[in-house]
Short mmCIF file of C-alpha atoms in Angstrom, two decimals:
data_model
loop_
_atom_site.label_atom_id
_atom_site.label_comp_id
_atom_site.label_asym_id
_atom_site.label_seq_id
_atom_site.Cartn_x
_atom_site.Cartn_y
_atom_site.Cartn_z
CA MET I 1 2.56 70.48 51.30
CA ASP I 2 -0.79 72.21 51.41
CA LEU I 3 -3.74 69.85 51.04
CA GLY I 4 -5.41 72.27 48.61
CA VAL I 5 -2.60 71.80 46.13
CA ILE I 6 -2.98 68.03 46.31
CA ALA I 7 -6.75 68.36 45.91
CA GLY I 8 -6.29 70.55 42.83
CA ALA I 9 -3.78 68.14 41.34
CA ILE I 10 -6.06 65.14 41.94
CA LEU I 11 -8.99 67.05 40.45
CA MET I 12 -7.01 67.87 37.31
CA ALA I 13 -5.65 64.34 37.00
CA CYS I 14 -9.09 62.75 37.30
CA ALA I 15 -10.51 65.21 34.77
CA ALA I 16 -7.71 64.49 32.32
CA ILE I 17 -7.99 60.71 32.73
CA GLY I 18 -11.79 60.72 32.36
CA GLY I 19 -11.75 63.14 29.44
CA GLY I 20 -8.98 61.20 27.72
CA ILE I 21 -10.71 57.83 28.01
CA GLY I 22 -14.07 59.26 26.92
CA ASN I 23 -12.61 61.19 24.00
CA GLY I 24 -10.63 58.15 22.92
CA LEU I 25 -13.70 55.90 22.90
CA VAL I 26 -15.77 58.37 20.89
CA PHE I 27 -12.97 59.13 18.48
CA VAL I 28 -12.05 55.52 17.76
CA ARG I 29 -15.67 54.71 16.89
CA TYR I 30 -15.77 57.74 14.61
CA LEU I 31 -12.60 56.68 12.80
CA GLU I 32 -13.79 53.10 12.43
CA GLY I 33 -17.11 54.28 11.03
CA ILE I 34 -15.60 56.75 8.63
CA ALA I 35 -13.01 54.26 7.38
CA ARG I 36 -15.78 51.73 6.73
CA GLN I 37 -18.31 54.12 5.19
CA PRO I 38 -16.73 57.38 4.01
CA GLU I 39 -20.02 58.64 2.52
CA LEU I 40 -21.46 59.00 6.04
CA ARG I 41 -18.77 61.41 7.20
CA GLY I 42 -21.17 64.33 7.66
CA LEU I 43 -23.54 62.37 9.90
CA LEU I 44 -20.67 60.76 11.81
CA PHE I 45 -18.98 64.11 12.29
CA GLY I 46 -22.11 65.56 13.85
CA GLN I 47 -22.51 62.65 16.20
CA THR I 48 -18.82 62.73 17.11
CA PHE I 49 -19.15 66.43 17.83
CA ILE I 50 -22.04 65.74 20.22
CA GLY I 51 -20.12 62.90 21.86
CA ILE I 52 -16.97 64.90 22.40
CA ALA I 53 -18.98 67.89 23.61
CA LEU I 54 -20.85 65.72 26.12
CA VAL I 55 -17.66 64.06 27.30
CA GLU I 56 -15.48 67.12 27.51
CA ALA I 57 -17.72 69.82 28.98
CA LEU I 58 -17.31 68.62 32.55
CA PRO I 59 -13.54 67.84 32.50
CA ILE I 60 -12.90 71.33 31.09
CA ILE I 61 -14.67 72.88 34.08
CA ALA I 62 -12.86 70.48 36.41
CA VAL I 63 -9.48 71.48 34.94
CA ALA I 64 -10.35 75.15 35.39
CA PHE I 65 -11.33 74.67 39.03
CA GLY I 66 -8.31 72.40 39.58
CA ILE I 67 -5.94 75.10 38.35
CA MET I 68 -7.67 77.66 40.52
CA LYS I 69 -7.30 75.35 43.50
CA LEU I 70 -3.68 74.66 42.58
CA LEU I 71 -2.88 78.37 42.44
CA GLY I 72 -4.72 79.06 45.69
CA ILE I 73 -7.62 81.10 44.31
CA LEU I 74 -10.42 78.90 45.70
CA MET M 1 -22.85 72.71 1.72
CA ASP M 2 -20.66 70.27 3.60
CA PRO M 3 -22.44 69.24 6.85
CA ILE M 4 -19.22 69.67 8.81
CA THR M 5 -18.93 73.28 7.66
CA THR M 6 -22.62 73.86 8.42
CA ILE M 7 -22.30 72.69 12.02
CA ARG M 8 -19.13 74.70 12.58
CA ARG M 9 -20.56 77.85 11.03
CA ARG M 10 -23.71 77.68 13.14
CA VAL M 11 -21.75 77.27 16.36
CA VAL M 12 -19.31 80.04 15.48
CA PHE M 13 -22.14 82.38 14.47
CA LEU M 14 -24.09 81.82 17.68
CA THR M 15 -20.97 82.18 19.81
CA ILE M 16 -20.02 85.44 18.12
CA VAL M 17 -23.56 86.73 18.68
CA PHE M 18 -23.22 85.76 22.32
CA LEU M 19 -19.83 87.50 22.53
CA ALA M 20 -21.33 90.65 20.99
CA ILE M 21 -24.17 90.60 23.54
CA LEU M 22 -21.62 90.22 26.32
CA MET M 23 -19.67 93.17 24.96
CA ILE M 24 -22.79 95.34 24.99
CA ILE M 25 -23.55 94.21 28.54
CA TRP M 26 -19.94 95.04 29.50
CA PHE M 27 -20.47 98.65 28.44
CA PHE M 28 -23.55 99.16 30.55
CA THR M 29 -23.05 97.04 33.65
CA PRO M 30 -21.14 98.04 36.77
CA GLN M 31 -19.93 94.38 37.08
CA LYS M 32 -17.37 94.77 34.30
CA ARG M 33 -14.89 92.25 35.73
CA LEU M 34 -17.49 89.51 35.91
CA VAL M 35 -18.61 89.99 32.32
CA ALA M 36 -14.99 90.22 31.12
CA GLY M 37 -14.16 86.93 32.83
CA PHE M 38 -17.14 85.28 31.20
CA PHE M 39 -16.06 86.77 27.87
CA LEU M 40 -12.56 85.33 28.29
CA GLY M 41 -13.97 81.89 29.06
CA LEU M 42 -16.23 82.05 26.02
CA CYS M 43 -13.30 83.04 23.77
CA VAL M 44 -11.32 80.03 24.98
CA SER M 45 -14.38 77.85 24.48
CA LEU M 46 -14.68 79.04 20.87
CA TYR M 47 -11.00 78.33 20.28
CA ASN M 48 -11.40 74.84 21.77
CA ILE M 49 -14.34 74.07 19.50
CA LEU M 50 -12.56 75.27 16.37
CA TYR M 51 -9.41 73.37 17.26
CA MET M 52 -11.40 70.22 18.01
CA SER M 53 -13.35 70.44 14.77
CA ARG M 54 -10.11 70.87 12.79
CA LYS M 55 -8.54 67.88 14.49
CA VAL M 56 -11.62 65.71 13.94
CA ARG M 57 -11.86 66.76 10.28
CA ILE M 58 -8.17 66.08 9.60
CA ALA M 59 -8.30 62.69 11.34
CA GLY M 60 -11.43 61.76 9.38
CA GLU M 61 -9.87 62.72 6.05
CA ARG M 62 -6.75 60.76 6.92
CA ALA M 63 -8.88 57.74 7.84
CA ILE M 64 -10.75 58.00 4.53
CA LEU M 65 -7.57 58.29 2.49
CA THR M 66 -5.51 55.63 4.24
CA GLY M 67 -8.28 53.37 5.57
CA SER M 68 -6.40 53.24 8.84
CA THR M 69 -7.93 54.06 12.23
CA ARG M 70 -4.61 55.01 13.80
CA ASN M 71 -4.64 58.52 15.13
CA ARG M 72 -2.15 60.94 16.63
CA GLY M 73 -4.51 62.48 19.15
CA THR M 74 -7.43 64.86 19.40
CA GLY M 75 -5.53 67.82 20.84
CA MET M 76 -6.92 67.38 24.33
CA VAL M 77 -3.78 68.60 26.08
CA ASN M 78 -3.77 71.72 23.93
CA ARG M 79 -7.37 72.48 24.89
CA TYR M 80 -6.73 71.92 28.59
CA LEU M 81 -3.66 74.14 28.45
CA MET M 82 -5.74 76.88 26.84
CA VAL M 83 -8.09 76.65 29.81
CA ALA M 84 -5.06 76.96 32.10
CA LEU M 85 -3.89 79.98 30.11
CA ALA M 86 -7.29 81.66 30.49
CA ILE M 87 -7.24 81.11 34.25
CA ILE M 88 -3.67 82.40 34.52
CA ILE M 89 -4.54 85.51 32.46
CA ALA M 90 -7.51 86.14 34.76
CA ILE M 91 -5.30 85.74 37.83
CA GLU M 92 -2.58 87.93 36.36
CA TYR M 93 -4.96 90.81 35.59
CA PRO M 94 -7.43 90.89 38.48
CA GLY M 95 -8.42 94.46 37.68
CA TRP M 96 -9.83 93.37 34.33
CA PHE M 97 -11.11 89.84 34.83
CA ASP M 98 -12.92 88.04 37.61
CA VAL M 99 -11.32 84.61 37.77
CA ARG M 100 -14.46 83.01 39.20
CA ALA M 101 -16.45 83.89 36.06
CA VAL M 102 -14.02 82.23 33.63
CA PRO M 103 -15.06 78.56 34.24
CA PHE M 104 -18.71 79.45 33.59
CA GLY M 105 -17.88 80.61 30.07
CA LEU M 106 -15.85 77.53 29.21
CA PRO M 107 -18.63 74.97 28.50
CA ILE M 108 -20.95 77.37 26.61
CA CYS M 109 -19.82 76.29 23.13
CA TYR M 110 -20.14 72.62 24.05
CA ILE M 111 -23.68 73.22 25.28
CA LEU M 112 -24.44 75.12 22.07
CA ILE M 113 -23.21 72.18 19.99
CA ILE M 114 -25.38 69.74 21.90
CA LEU M 115 -28.46 71.96 21.59
CA LEU M 116 -27.91 72.63 17.88
CA GLU M 117 -27.35 68.98 17.05
CA PHE M 118 -30.42 67.86 18.97
CA TRP M 119 -32.47 70.56 17.29
CA GLU M 120 -31.18 69.45 13.87
CA ALA M 121 -31.92 65.78 14.62
CA ARG M 122 -35.42 66.70 15.75
CA ARG M 123 -36.01 68.73 12.57
CA LEU M 124 -34.80 65.85 10.37
CA ASN M 125 -37.00 63.42 12.27
CA HIS M 126 -39.99 65.71 11.77
CA GLN M 127 -39.25 65.96 8.03
CA ILE M 128 -39.00 62.17 7.68
CA ARG M 129 -42.32 61.69 9.49
CA LYS M 130 -43.97 64.26 7.24
CA GLY M 131 -42.63 62.45 4.20
#
């Protein structure tokens, strides 16, 4: 098997694992906060949005490049 | 207005403005494939943001109603598959899209969210200091 394919697959896997763990951590805190204090949902939503955006921006790019590597474009 | 709606509307408005600017650039530039690829990435980014905001809102409402923090997911696989779809579309139609420009459009909405939220926090902080 071509090493590029393996590299692309590893890239995508690492991005998915990292993004999943990060998203999960942010999201669980959001749900705990909102279940405890529902009146703060607007503030918590904004902060969750920032958290998910910070966590997910890089894995999204990594997935894109991983697919390109997997399909032999890069 | 609901703060959730405010954030979402601002991001969508700015992204649509950005898409319109890209469309104008597409008409006048000789690098049409590059701009089209960036446009495709930005469209997927907008979809990702809207999908994520819907998922977060629904999960929050469910948590408020039930008091439970159990969740069925944030739709991460769906978002990643949309990225894959964008790349595959760009590969399938190389005459229209430059596949190398697609990943650069993907994080734009996320960056916009971060900038907007920081700007909003700074404004609120300034208001509190002023009294």
